[in-house]
Coordinates of C-alpha atoms and ligand atoms in Angstrom, one line a residue:
X1426 CA 73.2 54.0 47.5
X1427 CA 76.5 53.3 45.8
X1428 CA 79.1 53.1 48.5
X1429 CA 82.6 53.6 47.2
X1430 CA 85.8 52.4 48.7
X1431 CA 88.1 55.3 48.6
X1432 CA 91.0 53.9 50.3
X1433 CA 93.0 52.7 47.4
X1434 CA 95.7 55.3 46.8
X1435 CA 96.5 53.9 43.4
X1436 CA 93.0 54.4 42.0
X1437 CA 92.7 56.8 39.1
X1438 CA 90.1 59.2 40.3
X1439 CA 89.3 60.4 36.8
X1440 CA 87.4 57.1 36.4
X1441 CA 84.8 58.6 38.6
X1442 CA 84.2 61.5 36.3
X1443 CA 82.1 61.6 33.2
X1444 CA 81.3 63.7 30.2
X1445 CA 82.4 67.3 29.9
X1446 CA 83.7 67.4 33.3
X1447 CA 86.0 64.5 32.7
X1448 CA 87.4 66.3 29.6
X1449 CA 87.9 69.4 31.7
X1450 CA 89.7 67.6 34.5
X1451 CA 91.8 65.6 32.0
X1452 CA 92.8 68.9 30.4
X1453 CA 93.9 70.3 33.7
X1454 CA 95.9 67.2 34.4
X1455 CA 97.6 67.4 31.1
X1456 CA 98.5 71.1 31.8
X1457 CA 99.9 70.1 35.1
X1458 CA 100.9 66.5 35.5
X1459 CA 101.7 67.2 39.2
X1460 CA 98.0 68.1 39.7
X1461 CA 96.9 64.5 40.0
X1462 CA 99.3 63.7 42.8
X1463 CA 99.0 67.0 44.5
X1464 CA 95.3 67.8 44.3
X1465 CA 93.3 64.8 43.5
X1466 CA 91.1 63.6 46.3
X1467 CA 92.7 60.2 46.3
X1468 CA 96.1 61.6 46.6
X1469 CA 95.1 63.1 49.9
X1470 CA 94.0 59.7 51.0
X1471 CA 97.3 58.3 50.1
X1472 CA 99.0 60.8 52.4
X1473 CA 97.1 59.8 55.5
X1474 CA 100.2 58.7 57.3
X1475 CA 101.6 62.2 57.4
X1476 CA 100.6 64.1 60.4
X1477 CA 99.7 67.2 58.5
X1478 CA 97.0 65.9 56.3
X1479 CA 94.4 65.2 59.0
X1480 CA 95.4 68.1 61.2
X1481 CA 95.5 70.6 58.4
X1482 CA 91.9 70.1 57.3
X1483 CA 90.4 69.9 60.8
X1484 CA 92.3 72.4 63.0
X1485 CA 89.7 74.5 64.6
X1486 CA 89.5 77.3 67.1
X1487 CA 87.9 75.7 70.1
X1488 CA 85.5 77.4 72.4
X1489 CA 84.1 74.7 74.7
X1490 CA 81.7 76.2 77.3
X1491 CA 80.6 73.2 79.3
X1492 CA 82.7 72.1 82.3
X1493 CA 82.9 68.4 81.6
X1494 CA 83.1 66.1 84.7
X1495 CA 84.5 63.0 83.0
X1496 CA 87.4 64.1 80.8
X1497 CA 89.4 61.3 82.3
X1498 CA 87.1 58.7 80.8
X1499 CA 88.6 57.6 77.4
X1500 CA 86.4 57.7 74.4
X1501 CA 86.2 54.7 72.0
X1502 CA 84.6 55.5 68.7
X1503 CA 83.5 52.4 66.8
X1504 CA 82.5 52.9 63.2
X1505 CA 82.3 51.0 60.0
X1506 CA 83.7 53.9 58.0
X1507 CA 86.0 56.8 58.8
X1508 CA 87.4 59.5 56.6
X1509 CA 90.0 59.5 55.0
X1510 CA 90.4 55.7 55.1
X1511 CA 86.9 54.6 54.1
X1512 CA 83.7 56.5 53.1
X1513 CA 80.3 55.8 51.8
X1514 CA 78.5 58.8 53.3
X1515 CA 78.3 61.4 56.1
X1516 CA 79.0 58.8 58.8
X1517 CA 82.7 58.7 57.7
X1518 CA 83.0 62.5 58.1
X1519 CA 81.3 62.6 61.4
X1520 CA 83.3 59.6 62.8
X1521 CA 86.5 61.4 61.8
X1522 CA 85.3 64.5 63.6
X1523 CA 84.5 62.6 66.8
X1524 CA 88.0 61.1 66.7
X1525 CA 89.6 64.5 66.3
X1526 CA 87.4 66.6 68.6
X1527 CA 87.2 64.2 71.6
X1528 CA 91.0 64.0 71.5
X1529 CA 91.3 67.8 71.3
X1530 CA 88.7 68.1 74.1
X1531 CA 91.1 66.2 76.3
X1532 CA 89.9 62.6 76.3
X1533 CA 92.3 59.7 75.6
X1534 CA 90.6 58.8 72.3
X1535 CA 90.5 55.8 70.1
X1536 CA 88.6 55.2 66.8
X1537 CA 88.1 51.6 65.6
X1538 CA 87.2 50.8 62.0
X1539 CA 87.5 47.8 59.7
X1540 CA 90.6 47.6 57.5
X1541 CA 89.2 47.5 54.0
X1542 CA 92.6 47.9 52.3
X1543 CA 96.3 48.2 53.2
X1544 CA 96.7 51.5 55.0
X1545 CA 100.0 53.4 55.1
X1546 CA 101.4 54.1 58.5
X1547 CA 99.2 51.5 60.3
X1548 CA 101.3 49.1 62.3
X1549 CA 100.5 45.5 63.1
X1550 CA 99.8 45.0 66.9
X1551 CA 98.5 41.5 67.5
X1552 CA 96.2 38.7 66.4
X1553 CA 93.1 37.3 68.2
X1554 CA 90.5 34.7 67.3
X1555 CA 86.8 34.8 67.7
X1556 CA 84.3 32.0 67.5
X1557 CA 81.4 32.8 65.2
X1558 CA 79.2 31.0 62.7
X1559 CA 80.6 27.7 63.7
X1560 CA 84.3 28.5 63.1
X1561 CA 87.2 30.2 64.7
X1562 CA 88.2 33.5 62.9
X1563 CA 91.5 35.3 63.2
X1564 CA 91.6 39.0 63.0
X1565 CA 94.7 41.2 63.0
X1566 CA 94.8 44.5 64.8
X1567 CA 96.7 47.5 63.2
X1568 CA 97.4 50.8 64.9
X1569 CA 98.1 54.3 63.7
X1570 CA 98.6 57.2 66.1
X1571 CA 97.7 60.6 64.8
X1572 CA 99.3 63.4 66.7
X1573 CA 97.4 66.7 67.0
X1574 CA 100.1 68.4 69.1
X1575 CA 100.1 69.6 72.7
X1576 CA 100.2 66.0 73.9
X1577 CA 96.9 65.2 72.2
X1578 CA 96.1 62.7 69.5
X1579 CA 94.0 59.8 68.5
X1580 CA 94.7 56.0 68.3
X1581 CA 93.2 54.7 65.1
X1582 CA 92.7 50.9 65.3
X1583 CA 92.0 48.9 62.2
X1584 CA 90.6 45.4 62.3
X1585 CA 91.8 43.3 59.5
X1586 CA 90.0 40.2 58.3
X1587 CA 89.7 38.9 54.7
X1588 CA 85.9 39.5 54.7
X1589 CA 86.4 43.2 54.9
X1590 CA 88.5 43.3 51.7
X1591 CA 86.1 43.4 48.8
X1592 CA 86.6 45.0 45.4
X1593 CA 83.1 46.6 45.6
X1594 CA 81.5 48.9 48.2
X1595 CA 81.9 48.7 51.9
X1596 CA 78.5 47.0 52.4
X1597 CA 77.2 46.3 48.9
X1598 CA 78.6 44.9 45.7
X1599 CA 78.6 47.4 43.0
X1600 CA 77.3 45.1 40.2
X1601 CA 73.7 44.7 41.4
X1602 CA 73.9 46.9 44.6
X1603 CA 72.9 43.9 46.8
X1604 CA 74.1 43.7 50.4
X1605 CA 76.9 41.2 50.9
X1606 CA 75.4 38.0 52.0
X1607 CA 77.8 37.7 54.9
X1608 CA 77.3 41.2 56.4
X1609 CA 75.8 39.8 59.6
X1610 CA 79.0 37.8 60.0
X1611 CA 81.3 40.7 59.0
X1612 CA 79.8 43.2 61.4
X1613 CA 79.3 40.7 64.3
X1614 CA 83.0 39.9 64.0
X1615 CA 83.9 43.6 63.8
X1616 CA 81.8 44.4 66.9
X1617 CA 83.3 41.5 68.9
X1618 CA 86.8 42.3 67.9
X1619 CA 86.3 46.0 68.7
X1620 CA 85.1 45.3 72.2
X1621 CA 88.4 43.6 73.0
X1622 CA 90.6 46.6 72.2
X1623 CA 90.3 48.8 75.3
X1624 CA 90.8 45.9 77.8
X1625 CA 93.2 43.6 76.0
X1626 CA 95.4 45.5 73.6
X1627 CA 98.4 47.7 74.3
X1628 CA 98.5 50.1 71.4
X1629 CA 102.0 51.0 70.4
X1630 CA 103.2 49.6 73.7
X1631 CA 101.1 52.1 75.8
X1632 CA 99.0 50.7 78.7
X1633 CA 95.5 49.5 77.8
X1634 CA 92.6 51.9 78.0
X1635 CA 90.9 49.7 80.5
X1636 CA 87.3 48.9 81.3
X1637 CA 86.1 52.4 82.2
X1638 CA 85.5 53.9 78.8
X1639 CA 82.8 55.6 76.8
X1640 CA 82.0 53.6 73.6
X1641 CA 80.4 55.6 70.8
X1642 CA 78.8 53.0 68.5
X1643 CA 77.5 54.2 65.2
X1644 CA 74.6 52.9 63.1
X1645 CA 73.5 49.2 62.5
X1646 CA 77.0 48.0 61.6
X1647 CA 78.0 48.4 65.2
X1648 CA 74.6 47.5 66.6
X1649 CA 75.8 44.3 68.1
X1650 CA 78.5 46.1 70.1
X1651 CA 76.2 47.0 73.0
X1652 CA 74.5 43.6 72.8
X1653 CA 77.8 41.8 73.1
X1654 CA 78.8 44.2 75.9
X1655 CA 75.8 43.5 78.0
X1656 CA 75.5 39.7 77.4
X1657 CA 79.1 38.6 77.1
X1658 CA 80.9 41.1 79.2
X1659 CA 78.6 42.8 81.8
X1660 CA 77.0 39.5 82.6
X1661 CA 80.4 38.3 83.8
X1662 CA 81.4 41.4 85.7
X1663 CA 83.3 43.2 82.9
X1664 CA 82.6 46.7 81.5
X1665 CA 80.4 47.6 84.4
X1666 CA 82.1 51.0 84.5
X1667 CA 81.9 51.4 80.8
X1668 CA 79.0 53.1 79.0
X1669 CA 77.8 52.8 75.4
X1670 CA 76.2 55.6 73.5
X1671 CA 74.5 54.4 70.3
X1672 CA 74.4 57.1 67.6
X1673 CA 71.7 56.9 64.9
X1674 CA 72.8 58.5 61.7
X1675 CA 70.1 57.0 59.6
X1676 CA 67.3 54.8 60.9
X1677 CA 66.4 53.8 57.4
X1678 CA 69.1 51.2 57.5
X1679 CA 68.8 48.8 60.5
X1680 CA 70.7 45.7 59.7
X1681 CA 67.9 43.1 59.4
X1682 CA 68.6 39.4 58.9
X1683 CA 66.2 36.4 59.0
X1684 CA 66.2 34.7 62.3
X1685 CA 66.0 31.3 60.6
X1686 CA 66.4 30.2 57.0
X1687 CA 64.5 27.3 55.6
X1688 CA 60.8 26.5 55.6
X1689 CA 59.0 25.3 58.7
X1690 CA 59.3 21.6 59.1
X1691 CA 62.5 21.4 57.0
X1692 CA 66.1 21.6 58.2
X1693 CA 66.6 25.1 59.3
X1694 CA 69.6 27.4 59.5
X1695 CA 69.5 29.5 62.6
X1696 CA 71.3 32.9 62.3
X1697 CA 71.0 33.7 66.0
X1698 CA 72.7 30.5 67.1
X1699 CA 75.8 31.6 65.1
X1700 CA 76.3 34.8 67.0
X1701 CA 77.7 33.3 70.2
X1702 CA 75.0 35.1 72.4
X1703 CA 73.0 33.6 75.3
X1704 CA 69.3 33.0 74.8
X1705 CA 68.5 36.1 76.8
X1706 CA 69.8 38.3 74.0
X1707 CA 67.3 36.9 71.5
X1708 CA 64.5 39.0 72.8
X1709 CA 66.7 42.1 72.5
X1710 CA 67.5 41.5 68.9
X1711 CA 64.2 40.0 67.7
X1712 CA 61.8 42.0 65.6
X1713 CA 58.7 40.4 64.4
X1714 CA 57.0 41.8 61.2
X1715 CA 53.3 42.4 61.5
X1716 CA 51.1 39.8 59.8
X1717 CA 50.4 41.8 56.7
X1718 CA 54.0 42.2 56.0
X1719 CA 54.9 38.5 56.0
X1720 CA 55.7 36.9 52.8
X1721 CA 54.3 33.4 52.9
X1722 CA 51.9 31.3 54.8
X1723 CA 53.7 30.1 57.9
X1724 CA 56.3 32.9 57.7
X1725 CA 56.8 33.8 61.4
X1726 CA 58.1 37.2 60.4
X1727 CA 60.9 36.9 62.9
X1728 CA 64.1 38.8 62.1
X1729 CA 67.3 39.8 63.9
X1730 CA 67.3 43.6 63.9
X1731 CA 70.8 44.9 64.9
X1732 CA 69.5 48.4 65.5
X1733 CA 66.8 47.2 67.8
X1734 CA 69.4 45.2 69.8
X1735 CA 71.5 48.3 70.1
X1736 CA 68.6 50.6 71.2
X1737 CA 67.7 48.0 73.8
X1738 CA 71.2 47.4 75.2
X1739 CA 73.0 50.8 74.9
X1740 CA 73.1 53.2 77.8
X1741 CA 72.0 56.3 75.7
X1742 CA 70.7 56.9 72.3
X1743 CA 71.8 59.9 70.3
X1744 CA 70.4 61.1 67.0
X1745 CA 72.3 63.5 64.8
X1746 CA 69.8 66.3 65.2
X1747 CA 67.1 67.2 67.8
X1748 CA 64.2 67.1 65.3
X1749 CA 65.3 63.6 64.1
X1750 CA 65.0 62.4 67.7
X1751 CA 61.4 63.3 67.6
X1752 CA 60.8 62.0 64.1
X1753 CA 62.1 58.5 64.8
X1754 CA 59.2 58.2 67.3
X1755 CA 56.7 58.7 64.6
X1756 CA 55.2 56.3 62.2
X1757 CA 56.7 58.1 59.2
X1758 CA 60.2 58.4 60.7
X1759 CA 60.6 55.3 62.8
X1760 CA 60.8 52.7 60.1
X1761 CA 58.8 50.3 62.2
X1762 CA 60.8 51.0 65.4
X1763 CA 58.9 54.1 66.4
X1764 CA 57.0 52.6 69.3
X1765 CA 60.0 50.7 70.5
X1766 CA 62.2 53.9 70.4
X1767 CA 59.5 55.8 72.2
X1768 CA 59.7 53.4 75.2
X1769 CA 63.4 54.6 75.5
X1770 CA 62.6 58.3 75.3
X1771 CA 64.0 58.9 78.7
X1772 CA 67.5 58.3 77.3
X1773 CA 67.1 59.6 73.8
X1774 CA 68.7 62.9 72.8
X1775 CA 69.4 64.7 69.5
X1776 CA 72.6 66.6 69.0
X1777 CA 73.2 68.4 65.8
X1778 CA 76.5 67.5 64.0
X1779 CA 79.0 70.2 63.4
X1780 CA 81.1 70.8 60.3
X1781 CA 84.9 70.9 60.3
X1782 CA 86.8 74.2 60.4
X1783 CA 88.1 73.9 56.8
X1784 CA 84.7 75.1 55.6
X1785 CA 85.7 78.8 55.8
X1786 CA 85.4 80.9 52.6
X1787 CA 87.7 83.6 53.9
X1788 CA 90.7 81.2 54.1
X1789 CA 89.7 78.4 51.7
X1790 CA 92.6 77.9 49.2
X1791 CA 90.7 75.3 47.2
X1792 CA 88.1 77.7 45.7
X1793 CA 88.7 80.2 42.9
X1794 CA 88.8 83.2 45.2
X1795 CA 88.3 83.7 49.0
X1796 CA 85.5 85.9 50.2
X1797 CA 83.7 87.0 53.4
X1798 CA 80.4 88.4 54.5
X1799 CA 81.9 91.9 54.3
X1800 CA 83.4 91.5 50.9
X1801 CA 81.4 89.2 48.6
X1802 CA 83.4 90.1 45.4
X1803 CA 85.3 86.8 45.6
X1804 CA 82.0 84.9 45.5
X1805 CA 81.3 86.5 42.1
X1806 CA 84.6 85.1 40.8
X1807 CA 83.7 81.7 42.2
X1808 CA 80.5 81.8 40.3
X1809 CA 82.2 82.7 37.0
X1810 CA 84.8 80.0 37.6
X1811 CA 82.0 77.5 38.2
X1812 CA 80.1 78.5 35.1
X1813 CA 83.3 78.2 33.0
X1814 CA 84.3 74.8 34.5
X1815 CA 80.9 73.3 34.1
X1816 CA 80.2 74.6 30.6
X1817 CA 77.5 77.0 31.7
X1818 CA 77.0 80.4 30.1
X1819 CA 79.2 83.0 31.9
X1820 CA 76.7 85.4 33.3
X1821 CA 77.1 87.3 36.6
X1822 CA 73.4 88.0 36.7
X1823 CA 72.2 84.4 36.4
X1824 CA 70.9 82.8 39.5
X1825 CA 72.5 79.4 40.1
X1826 CA 70.5 76.7 41.9
X1827 CA 72.4 73.5 42.8
X1828 CA 72.0 70.1 44.2
X1829 CA 74.8 67.8 45.4
X1830 CA 73.8 64.4 47.0
X1831 CA 73.2 60.8 46.5
X1832 CA 70.8 60.1 43.6
X1833 CA 68.1 58.4 45.6
X1834 CA 64.6 59.3 46.4
X1835 CA 65.5 59.9 50.0
X1836 CA 67.4 63.0 48.8
X1837 CA 64.4 64.2 46.8
X1838 CA 66.2 64.2 43.4
X1839 CA 63.1 62.8 41.8
X1840 CA 61.2 65.9 42.9
X1841 CA 63.9 68.1 41.4
X1842 CA 63.5 66.0 38.2
X1843 CA 59.8 66.6 38.0
X1844 CA 60.3 70.4 38.5
X1845 CA 63.2 70.9 36.1
X1846 CA 60.9 71.9 33.2
X1847 CA 59.2 74.5 35.4
X1848 CA 62.5 75.8 36.7
X1849 CA 64.0 76.3 33.3
X1850 CA 60.9 77.6 31.6
X1851 CA 60.5 81.3 30.9
X1852 CA 57.4 82.3 32.8
X1853 CA 57.6 86.0 31.6
X1854 CA 57.9 87.1 35.2
X1855 CA 61.5 88.4 34.9
X1856 CA 62.7 85.6 37.2
X1857 CA 63.9 83.2 34.5
X1858 CA 67.7 83.8 34.2
X1859 CA 68.3 80.6 36.1
X1860 CA 71.0 78.0 35.9
X1861 CA 70.9 74.6 37.5
X1862 CA 73.7 72.3 38.6
X1863 CA 73.1 68.8 39.8
X1864 CA 75.9 66.3 40.9
X1865 CA 75.8 62.9 42.6
X1866 CA 76.3 59.2 42.4
X1867 CA 73.4 56.8 42.7
X1868 CA 70.5 55.2 41.0
X1869 CA 70.7 54.9 37.2
X1870 CA 67.3 56.5 36.4
X1871 CA 68.2 59.7 38.2
X1872 CA 71.6 59.7 36.5
X1873 CA 69.9 59.6 33.2
X1874 CA 67.6 62.5 34.3
X1875 CA 70.7 64.6 35.1
X1876 CA 72.1 63.9 31.6
X1877 CA 68.8 64.5 29.9
X1878 CA 68.4 67.9 31.6
X1879 CA 72.0 68.9 30.6
X1880 CA 71.4 68.1 27.0
X1881 CA 68.0 69.7 26.9
X1882 CA 69.2 73.0 28.3
X1883 CA 72.8 73.0 27.2
X1884 CA 74.7 75.9 28.7
X1885 CA 72.1 76.4 31.4
X1886 CA 72.1 73.0 33.1
X1887 CA 75.0 70.9 34.3
X1888 CA 74.0 67.3 35.3
X1889 CA 77.1 65.5 36.5
X1890 CA 76.5 61.9 37.3
X1891 CA 79.5 61.2 39.6
X1892 CA 81.1 62.8 42.5
X1893 CA 84.2 64.9 43.3
X1894 CA 84.8 66.6 46.6
X1895 CA 86.7 69.4 44.9
X1896 CA 83.8 70.1 42.6
X1897 CA 81.3 69.9 45.4
X1898 CA 83.2 72.7 47.1
X1899 CA 83.3 74.8 44.0
X1900 CA 79.5 74.3 43.5
X1901 CA 78.8 75.3 47.1
X1902 CA 81.1 78.4 46.7
X1903 CA 79.8 79.5 43.3
X1904 CA 76.0 78.9 43.7
X1905 CA 73.2 81.2 45.0
X1906 CA 70.8 78.6 46.2
X1907 CA 71.4 75.0 47.5
X1908 CA 68.5 72.6 47.1
X1909 CA 67.9 69.8 49.6
X1910 CA 64.3 68.5 49.2
X1911 CA 65.3 65.3 51.2
X1912 CA 62.3 63.2 52.2
X1913 CA 64.0 62.7 55.5
X1914 CA 67.4 63.9 56.7
X1915 CA 68.8 62.9 60.0
X1916 CA 71.3 65.7 60.0
X1917 CA 72.6 66.7 56.6
X1918 CA 76.0 68.4 56.2
X1919 CA 76.0 70.3 52.9
X1920 CA 73.3 72.8 53.9
X1921 CA 75.5 74.0 56.7
X1922 CA 78.5 74.2 54.4
X1923 CA 76.4 76.1 51.9
X1924 CA 75.3 78.7 54.5
X1925 CA 78.8 79.5 55.5
X1926 CA 79.6 80.1 51.8
X1927 CA 76.7 82.5 51.4
X1928 CA 74.7 80.0 49.4
X1929 CA 71.1 80.0 50.6
X1930 CA 69.6 76.6 51.4
X1931 CA 66.1 75.6 50.2
X1932 CA 65.3 72.6 52.4
X1933 CA 62.5 70.3 53.4
X1934 CA 61.6 71.2 57.0
X1935 CA 62.8 67.8 58.3
X1936 CA 65.4 66.5 60.7
X1937 CA 68.7 68.4 60.8
X1938 CA 67.6 70.5 57.9
X1939 CA 64.9 72.0 60.0
X1940 CA 67.2 72.5 62.9
X1941 CA 70.0 74.2 61.0
X1942 CA 68.2 76.4 58.6
X1943 CA 66.1 79.4 59.8
X1944 CA 63.2 79.9 57.5
X1945 CA 62.2 83.1 55.8
X1946 CA 58.6 82.2 56.2
X1947 CA 58.6 81.9 60.0
X1948 CA 61.4 84.3 61.1
X1949 CA 62.2 86.7 58.2
X1950 CA 64.5 88.9 60.3
X1951 CA 66.8 86.1 61.3
X1952 CA 66.3 83.8 58.4
X1953 CA 69.1 82.0 56.7
X1954 CA 67.2 80.1 54.1
X1955 CA 63.8 78.6 53.1
X1956 CA 61.8 75.7 54.4
X1957 CA 59.6 73.6 52.1
X1958 CA 56.6 72.3 53.9
X1959 CA 54.8 70.0 53.2
X1960 CA 57.1 68.4 50.7
X1961 CA 55.4 68.2 47.3
X1962 CA 55.9 69.6 43.8
X1963 CA 53.7 72.6 44.4
X1964 CA 55.2 73.8 47.6
X1965 CA 58.7 73.2 46.2
X1966 CA 57.9 75.4 43.2
X1967 CA 56.4 78.0 45.4
X1968 CA 59.5 78.2 47.6
X1969 CA 61.8 78.4 44.5
X1970 CA 59.6 81.2 43.2
X1971 CA 59.9 83.1 46.5
X1972 CA 63.7 82.5 46.5
X1973 CA 64.1 83.8 43.0
X1974 CA 61.9 86.8 43.8
X1975 CA 64.1 87.7 46.7
X1976 CA 67.2 87.2 44.6
X1977 CA 66.1 89.2 41.5
X1978 CA 63.8 91.8 43.0
X1979 CA 65.1 92.4 46.5
X1980 CA 68.8 92.0 46.2
X1981 CA 69.6 94.0 49.4
X1982 CA 67.3 91.7 51.5
X1983 CA 68.9 88.7 49.8
X1984 CA 72.4 89.8 50.6
X1985 CA 71.4 90.4 54.2
X1986 CA 70.1 86.8 54.4
X1987 CA 73.4 85.7 52.9
X1988 CA 75.4 87.6 55.6
X1989 CA 73.2 86.1 58.3
X1990 CA 73.8 82.6 56.9
X1991 CA 77.5 83.2 56.8
X1992 CA 77.6 84.2 60.4
X1993 CA 76.1 81.0 61.7
X1994 CA 78.1 78.8 64.2
X1995 CA 78.2 75.2 63.0
X1996 CA 81.4 74.4 64.9
X1997 CA 82.0 71.0 66.5
X1998 CA 82.8 72.7 69.8
X1999 CA 79.1 73.4 70.4
X2000 CA 78.2 69.7 69.6
X2001 CA 81.0 68.3 71.7
X2002 CA 79.8 70.4 74.7
X2003 CA 76.4 68.6 74.3
X2004 CA 78.1 65.2 74.0
X2005 CA 80.1 65.9 77.2
X2006 CA 76.9 66.8 79.0
X2007 CA 75.4 63.5 78.0
X2008 CA 78.6 61.6 78.9
X2009 CA 78.2 63.0 82.4
X2010 CA 74.6 62.1 82.7
X2011 CA 75.1 58.6 81.3
X2012 CA 78.0 57.9 83.6
X2013 CA 76.0 59.1 86.6
X2014 CA 73.2 56.7 85.7
X2015 CA 73.7 53.0 86.3
X2016 CA 74.6 50.9 83.3
X2017 CA 72.1 48.8 81.4
X2018 CA 72.3 45.3 82.9
X2019 CA 69.9 43.5 80.6
X2020 CA 66.1 43.2 80.9
X2021 CA 64.7 42.0 84.2
Ligands
GLC1029 C1 73.8 60.0 57.5 C2 72.5 60.9 57.4 C3 72.9 62.3 57.3 C4 73.9 62.7 58.4 C5 75.1 61.8 58.4 C6 76.1 62.1 59.5 O1 74.5 59.9 56.3 O2 71.7 60.5 56.3 O3 71.7 63.1 57.4 O4 74.3 64.0 58.1 O5 74.7 60.4 58.5 O6 75.5 62.0 60.7

């Protein structure tokens, strides 16, 4: 993973581009010097303080069905990244959607994130100190109110501390991709500081939110939030009316730190003792590696696992798709916590993420031509535009397969790599007029694979090692198939975007991919894509073959599938209804008080 800090408005985004694409973009910029300020992704980030920029991209038609019982309970989203201020992955997008949608739904809503940079329009509120790691640490609170109209809006709160401001990624340095050595400190401080906001800070002079709130904590970076809430607040009578939902976006990252540093019998450094938690919390956070995984004789295998602490102490666990809620209880999907998660099954639920309303091909101004299920002619233009832009042969009849994602084996890019030859080869079966587009940031080896494929099949393959949100959109709009052979995928967002743009997803039947794509193999009449199962080279090739067969030999069938895909409802309203249902159930249940 190569997390990027996108919050610096002065950054020249062309640095992110490489090769032909860079030339192309530079050419466009030369033609229109305004383009960089008006259209570049970073320029959008620099306009965050205007009210239009967030509202514009997310305004949606709301159709909430569920009659929520607790709309008067404020929602406090706590996240280590939030679009458009900071982003390393899907979490930033989903956190931004929580902030917007819970506000629109009618909750008083706050979103708290670290302040990784100076943010326009965020105003200083106050300073507080927290004792951690043997010292007193001052954090500054900043506030930005985003107005969504009709009396609704979101309070964005940014927590400022020097340890959040790093030139590299949000969690890793970019030189050797290692986690920052003080991440435990950084995110303990963040969680502690975030817990103060509802009860102790008047934002923009408005009254405090108070102790009756619904926290939504996301992934390991906020794993200590429910732990601090239970052991430092509830234990003293605070936050008894609050609840904390812990959302798992990816259980592959848990926030694990050694309990002690130093060999047995020598002077030891104790990480737990630095966190300001009572002894009772140790059992909640402690994970002990099985014997065979320990590294040296006398290694006790004891670690602090922030995700385990969160799962133990929160009031409800949410995964970002229903299938993922099942998978994390299996050996393959649980990353060692499967049994532990299974003991919490009674308050575990999966809710599929939505995608924001700007993904609508009939009114999308950022693609070459708008189109709809009734009139797909615009999609042909998008295809031609994409071919021209990426240096592919302009050919209406070619079938474009594309991949956009992080270049890691989780996303299955290695599998695409081992099938590239087969995909591009002429098998004399009349299905070989294929073009392939691959884009993403990530591990070097895969980056080289992208470039190798591009040079080997010049004009038929574009391998772009880098990332641009604008080009992602153009790829999704102009392609015929979208490949997501992810080994696991808690939810996945691009496959949903692809479907709405009439681009047929070919996905591994896992997590949110399985939940959002209806497979041609199991339900041909309602299908919106293809499932790969099991995930290996042979079955991947077989599915691509079947997809190409449908595309070239049964175009009418293919177009029907396209239309069905475009008619799917991936709106946030549906997801928010589910969240509301679980708010109600969670509030009706007693809070978690700690283990007996
Ligand atoms: C993580 C998951 C991805 C999910 C996203 C948002 O990035 O890997 O599958 O879509 O979080 O929840």
